[in-house]
Short mmCIF file of C-alpha atoms in Angstrom, two decimals:
data_model
loop_
_atom_site.label_atom_id
_atom_site.label_comp_id
_atom_site.label_asym_id
_atom_site.label_seq_id
_atom_site.Cartn_x
_atom_site.Cartn_y
_atom_site.Cartn_z
CA UNK H 284 -2.76 9.64 -4.98
CA UNK H 285 0.63 10.03 -6.70
CA UNK H 286 2.44 9.43 -3.41
CA UNK H 287 0.44 6.26 -2.74
CA UNK H 288 0.97 4.86 -6.25
CA UNK H 289 4.73 5.57 -6.15
CA UNK H 290 5.07 3.87 -2.77
CA UNK H 291 3.09 0.87 -4.02
CA UNK H 292 5.28 0.56 -7.14
CA UNK H 293 8.47 0.66 -5.06
CA UNK H 294 7.07 -2.08 -2.83
CA UNK H 295 6.24 -4.23 -5.85
CA UNK H 296 9.72 -3.85 -7.33
CA UNK H 297 11.34 -4.89 -4.07
CA UNK H 298 8.96 -7.82 -3.67
CA UNK H 299 9.26 -9.27 -7.15
CA UNK H 300 12.79 -8.37 -8.22
CA UNK H 301 13.96 -7.47 -11.70
CA UNK H 302 12.58 -9.72 -14.43
CA UNK H 303 10.34 -11.70 -12.11
CA UNK H 304 6.68 -12.33 -12.89
CA UNK H 305 4.16 -10.03 -11.25
CA UNK H 306 2.26 -11.37 -8.26
CA UNK H 307 -0.95 -9.69 -7.16
CA UNK H 308 0.17 -7.51 -4.23
CA UNK H 309 -1.86 -6.60 -1.20
CA UNK H 310 -4.22 -3.64 -1.23
CA UNK H 311 -3.05 -0.43 0.42
CA UNK H 312 -5.30 2.23 1.88
CA UNK H 313 -5.72 4.95 4.46
CA UNK H 314 -8.26 7.18 6.18
CA UNK H 315 -8.12 10.72 7.48
CA UNK H 316 -10.51 12.60 9.73
CA UNK H 317 -8.51 15.78 9.99
CA UNK H 318 -6.20 14.06 12.46
CA UNK H 319 -3.30 13.78 10.02
CA UNK H 320 -2.57 13.31 6.35
CA UNK H 321 -3.28 9.61 5.76
CA UNK H 322 -1.26 8.21 8.65
CA UNK H 323 -1.76 5.05 10.68
CA UNK H 324 -3.98 3.29 8.13
CA UNK H 325 -7.00 2.72 10.36
CA UNK H 326 -10.00 1.19 8.62
CA UNK H 327 -12.16 4.02 9.94
CA UNK H 328 -11.90 7.22 11.91
CA UNK H 329 -14.35 9.59 13.60
CA UNK H 330 -13.46 13.04 14.92
CA UNK H 331 -17.05 13.73 16.01
CA UNK H 332 -17.82 15.88 12.98
CA UNK H 333 -15.94 13.96 10.30
CA UNK H 334 -16.19 10.21 9.70
CA UNK H 335 -14.32 8.22 7.05
CA UNK H 336 -14.11 4.50 6.35
CA UNK H 337 -12.67 2.05 3.87
CA UNK H 338 -13.50 -1.60 3.38
CA UNK H 339 -12.28 -4.55 1.32
CA UNK H 340 -15.26 -6.77 2.17
CA UNK H 341 -18.11 -7.42 1.32
CA UNK H 342 -16.67 -5.32 -1.50
CA UNK H 343 -13.96 -2.71 -1.93
CA UNK H 344 -15.47 0.66 -1.06
CA UNK H 345 -14.70 4.01 0.56
CA UNK H 346 -16.97 6.64 2.10
CA UNK H 347 -16.71 9.82 4.14
CA UNK H 348 -19.17 12.08 5.97
CA UNK H 349 -19.17 15.59 7.41
CA UNK H 350 -21.75 16.72 9.97
CA UNK H 351 -21.07 20.09 11.57
CA UNK H 352 -23.83 21.24 13.99
CA UNK H 353 -23.22 24.97 13.75
CA UNK H 354 -21.62 25.72 17.12
CA UNK H 355 -18.16 27.13 17.69
CA UNK H 356 -15.50 24.57 16.77
CA UNK H 357 -11.87 24.87 15.71
CA UNK H 358 -11.02 21.22 15.03
CA UNK H 359 -10.81 19.15 11.82
CA UNK H 360 -13.13 20.24 9.02
CA UNK H 361 -12.51 17.54 6.43
CA UNK H 362 -11.39 14.01 5.78
CA UNK H 363 -11.46 11.08 3.42
CA UNK H 364 -10.57 7.51 2.61
CA UNK H 365 -8.68 5.85 -0.23
CA UNK H 366 -7.72 2.36 -1.40
CA UNK H 367 -5.45 1.07 -4.15
CA UNK H 368 -5.83 -2.60 -4.99
CA UNK H 369 -4.53 -4.73 -7.84
CA UNK H 370 -5.64 -7.35 -10.33
CA UNK H 371 -4.29 -9.62 -13.03
CA UNK H 372 -5.95 -11.73 -15.73
CA UNK H 373 -5.07 -15.41 -15.97
CA UNK H 374 -5.92 -17.90 -18.72
CA UNK H 375 -4.72 -20.39 -21.33
CA UNK H 376 -3.22 -17.89 -23.82
CA UNK H 377 -0.41 -15.81 -22.25
CA UNK H 378 -0.50 -13.40 -25.22
CA UNK H 379 -4.24 -12.66 -25.08
CA UNK H 380 -5.53 -9.12 -24.55
CA UNK H 381 -8.97 -9.08 -22.97
CA UNK H 382 -11.66 -6.39 -22.65
CA UNK H 383 -12.14 -5.61 -18.97
CA UNK H 384 -15.16 -3.88 -17.44
CA UNK H 385 -15.06 -2.02 -14.13
CA UNK H 386 -18.58 -1.24 -12.95
CA UNK H 387 -18.62 1.69 -10.55
CA UNK H 388 -20.98 3.69 -8.36
CA UNK H 389 -20.04 7.22 -7.32
CA UNK H 390 -22.14 9.40 -5.05
CA UNK H 391 -21.88 12.73 -3.27
CA UNK H 392 -24.06 15.34 -1.60
CA UNK H 393 -23.82 18.53 0.46
CA UNK H 394 -26.20 21.02 2.06
CA UNK H 395 -24.03 24.10 1.53
CA UNK H 396 -21.64 25.51 -1.06
CA UNK H 397 -19.15 25.86 1.79
CA UNK H 398 -18.85 22.06 1.69
CA UNK H 399 -16.99 20.25 -1.11
CA UNK H 400 -16.92 16.55 -1.91
CA UNK H 401 -15.03 14.29 -4.27
CA UNK H 402 -15.71 10.68 -5.30
CA UNK H 403 -13.21 9.18 -7.73
CA UNK H 404 -12.15 5.92 -9.36
CA UNK H 405 -9.00 5.45 -11.46
CA UNK H 406 -8.43 2.21 -13.41
CA UNK H 407 -4.92 1.47 -14.65
CA UNK H 408 -4.79 -1.80 -16.69
CA UNK H 409 -0.99 -1.74 -17.06
CA UNK H 410 0.55 -0.67 -13.76
CA UNK H 411 4.13 -0.85 -15.04
CA UNK H 412 3.90 1.70 -17.87
CA UNK H 413 0.68 3.60 -17.16
CA UNK H 414 -0.84 3.07 -20.62
CA UNK H 415 -4.56 2.76 -21.35
CA UNK H 416 -6.04 3.89 -18.07
CA UNK H 417 -9.31 5.71 -17.46
CA UNK H 418 -11.11 7.41 -14.59
CA UNK H 419 -14.38 8.94 -13.40
CA UNK H 420 -14.80 11.76 -10.87
CA UNK H 421 -17.65 13.53 -9.12
CA UNK H 422 -16.52 16.70 -7.36
CA UNK H 423 -17.48 20.23 -6.40
CA UNK H 424 -14.17 22.04 -5.88
CA UNK H 425 -14.61 25.40 -7.67
CA UNK H 426 -11.00 25.71 -8.84
CA UNK H 427 -11.17 22.53 -10.97
CA UNK H 428 -13.00 22.77 -14.30
CA UNK H 429 -14.24 19.17 -14.07
CA UNK H 430 -15.85 19.75 -10.68
CA UNK H 431 -19.44 20.77 -11.28
CA UNK H 432 -21.47 18.14 -9.43
CA UNK H 433 -23.78 20.69 -7.78
CA UNK H 434 -25.43 20.07 -4.42
CA UNK H 435 -25.86 16.31 -4.97
CA UNK H 436 -24.88 13.90 -7.69
CA UNK H 437 -24.51 10.21 -8.48
CA UNK H 438 -22.98 8.29 -11.33
CA UNK H 439 -23.20 4.58 -12.06
CA UNK H 440 -21.56 3.16 -15.16
CA UNK H 441 -18.74 1.06 -16.57
CA UNK H 442 -15.12 1.88 -17.38
CA UNK H 443 -13.84 -0.18 -20.33
CA UNK H 444 -10.13 -1.02 -20.56
CA UNK H 445 -7.97 -3.75 -22.10
CA UNK H 446 -5.68 -5.95 -20.02
CA UNK H 447 -3.04 -8.43 -21.17
CA UNK H 448 -2.84 -11.83 -19.51
CA UNK H 449 -0.42 -11.80 -16.55
CA UNK H 450 -0.06 -8.00 -16.61
CA UNK H 451 -0.63 -6.18 -13.34
CA UNK H 452 -3.46 -3.63 -13.21
CA UNK H 453 -4.64 -1.37 -10.41
CA UNK H 454 -7.83 0.29 -9.20
CA UNK H 455 -7.71 3.42 -7.05
CA UNK H 456 -10.83 4.65 -5.23
CA UNK H 457 -11.07 7.85 -3.22
CA UNK H 458 -13.81 9.70 -1.28
CA UNK H 459 -13.16 13.14 0.22
CA UNK H 460 -15.23 15.75 2.06
CA UNK H 461 -14.29 19.16 3.41
CA UNK H 462 -15.63 22.54 4.49
CA UNK H 463 -13.99 25.82 3.56
CA UNK H 464 -15.27 27.38 6.79
CA UNK H 465 -17.40 26.28 9.71
CA UNK H 466 -20.06 28.82 10.56
CA UNK H 467 -23.41 27.01 10.45
CA UNK H 468 -24.89 23.52 10.14
CA UNK H 469 -23.12 21.71 7.32
CA UNK H 470 -23.35 18.12 6.08
CA UNK H 471 -21.80 16.18 3.24
CA UNK H 472 -21.27 12.66 1.93
CA UNK H 473 -19.21 10.87 -0.73
CA UNK H 474 -18.70 7.19 -1.63
CA UNK H 475 -17.19 4.89 -4.28
CA UNK H 476 -18.00 1.21 -4.97
CA UNK H 477 -16.40 -0.72 -7.92
CA UNK H 478 -16.63 -4.25 -9.43
CA UNK H 479 -14.18 -5.62 -12.04
CA UNK H 480 -14.93 -8.45 -14.49
CA UNK H 481 -14.11 -9.76 -17.98
CA UNK H 482 -16.40 -8.40 -20.69
CA UNK H 483 -18.59 -11.21 -22.07
CA UNK H 484 -18.03 -9.93 -25.60
CA UNK H 485 -14.70 -11.80 -25.50
CA UNK H 486 -15.39 -15.12 -27.22
CA UNK H 487 -13.56 -17.34 -24.71
CA UNK H 488 -14.18 -15.24 -21.58
CA UNK H 489 -15.18 -18.30 -19.52
CA UNK H 490 -11.64 -19.73 -19.85
CA UNK H 491 -10.10 -16.67 -18.18
CA UNK H 492 -10.37 -15.27 -14.68
CA UNK H 493 -9.41 -12.19 -12.71
CA UNK H 494 -7.34 -12.41 -9.55
CA UNK H 495 -7.49 -9.44 -7.20
CA UNK H 496 -5.52 -8.46 -4.11
CA UNK H 497 -5.93 -10.86 -1.21
CA UNK H 498 -8.82 -9.91 1.03
CA UNK H 499 -10.66 -7.86 -1.60
CA UNK H 500 -14.18 -9.18 -2.19
CA UNK H 501 -14.79 -8.37 -5.84
CA UNK H 502 -18.57 -8.67 -6.02
CA UNK H 503 -21.26 -6.62 -7.80
CA UNK H 504 -22.80 -3.80 -5.81
CA UNK H 505 -26.33 -4.46 -4.57
CA UNK H 506 -29.11 -1.91 -4.75
CA UNK H 507 -29.22 1.44 -6.49
CA UNK H 508 -26.90 4.39 -6.02
CA UNK H 509 -27.99 6.22 -2.83
CA UNK H 510 -30.46 9.04 -3.45
CA UNK H 511 -30.56 12.32 -1.50
CA UNK H 512 -33.14 10.87 0.91
CA UNK H 513 -30.70 8.10 1.80
CA UNK H 514 -27.92 10.63 2.31
CA UNK H 515 -30.16 12.52 4.71
CA UNK H 516 -30.70 9.34 6.74
CA UNK H 517 -26.95 8.67 6.80
CA UNK H 518 -26.28 12.20 7.97
CA UNK H 519 -28.88 11.88 10.74
CA UNK H 520 -27.08 8.75 11.95
CA UNK H 521 -23.75 10.52 11.93
CA UNK H 522 -25.31 13.52 13.69
CA UNK H 523 -26.49 11.28 16.50
CA UNK H 524 -23.03 9.74 16.84
CA UNK H 525 -21.42 13.15 16.79
CA UNK H 526 -23.92 14.40 19.35
CA UNK H 527 -22.91 11.65 21.77
CA UNK H 528 -19.26 12.66 21.41
CA UNK H 529 -20.08 16.33 21.91
CA UNK H 530 -22.07 15.57 25.08
CA UNK H 531 -19.12 13.58 26.40
CA UNK H 532 -16.76 16.47 25.65
CA UNK H 533 -19.01 18.95 27.44
CA UNK H 534 -19.28 16.64 30.46
CA UNK H 535 -15.50 16.27 30.56
CA UNK H 536 -15.11 20.05 30.38
CA UNK H 537 -17.61 20.60 33.22
CA UNK H 538 -15.89 17.96 35.35
CA UNK H 539 -12.51 19.61 34.83
CA UNK H 540 -13.94 23.03 35.70
CA UNK H 541 -15.51 21.61 38.88
CA UNK H 542 -12.29 19.86 39.85
CA UNK H 543 -9.91 22.74 39.22
CA UNK H 544 -12.22 25.65 39.77
#
């Protein structure tokens, strides 16, 4: 996260120049399916056992899945997706400070304590000096005190911050999954889905608007946070996809053995 934010800030400084007004920069993001540490910036990846994806539309969201069938395998055992996108408040009073709400939905599940997941959102209303930010995290990593989500967890709520007109703010979302060892059938899931808007408690909220990074569809999430039954369905779908890939790999191996003896 720190590396991504530092790179984004350097890009903004070069793009705007000293003393220039902030423009809303493009979103940056990456995915990883154990094939490398956030390289290439594909919108999705699938190693057969790990699948990760990020999306800016119909809303900004990230998700990752792990489905290990329990046979011998020495490949990737984790992955994730992340996005940082930006926003600014515009309106008639350039000195106004407005209450901003970021509605979020975090979710995660696993079938084994050998699997860990993390779903996280970080809101930074003043990107230039890092003041006044807030975050929410669901996670299971045993070496972090905050990580006590258990076998499955979900959290839907609102982060409240204050943003000045024409200041640049950022939202970082991250979903990770990993297995400490691969010895039996293991599944896991994590996702993040935010929506940013001006709090209606502000008397003149209708005269102000929020601009977000180009291409980001900032719309409310539809439906409830996925329950464990929904995670099971998602994992079955991933298992089927992974099974197809595994069959193809076995066929390729048999063909090579037949060809080369």
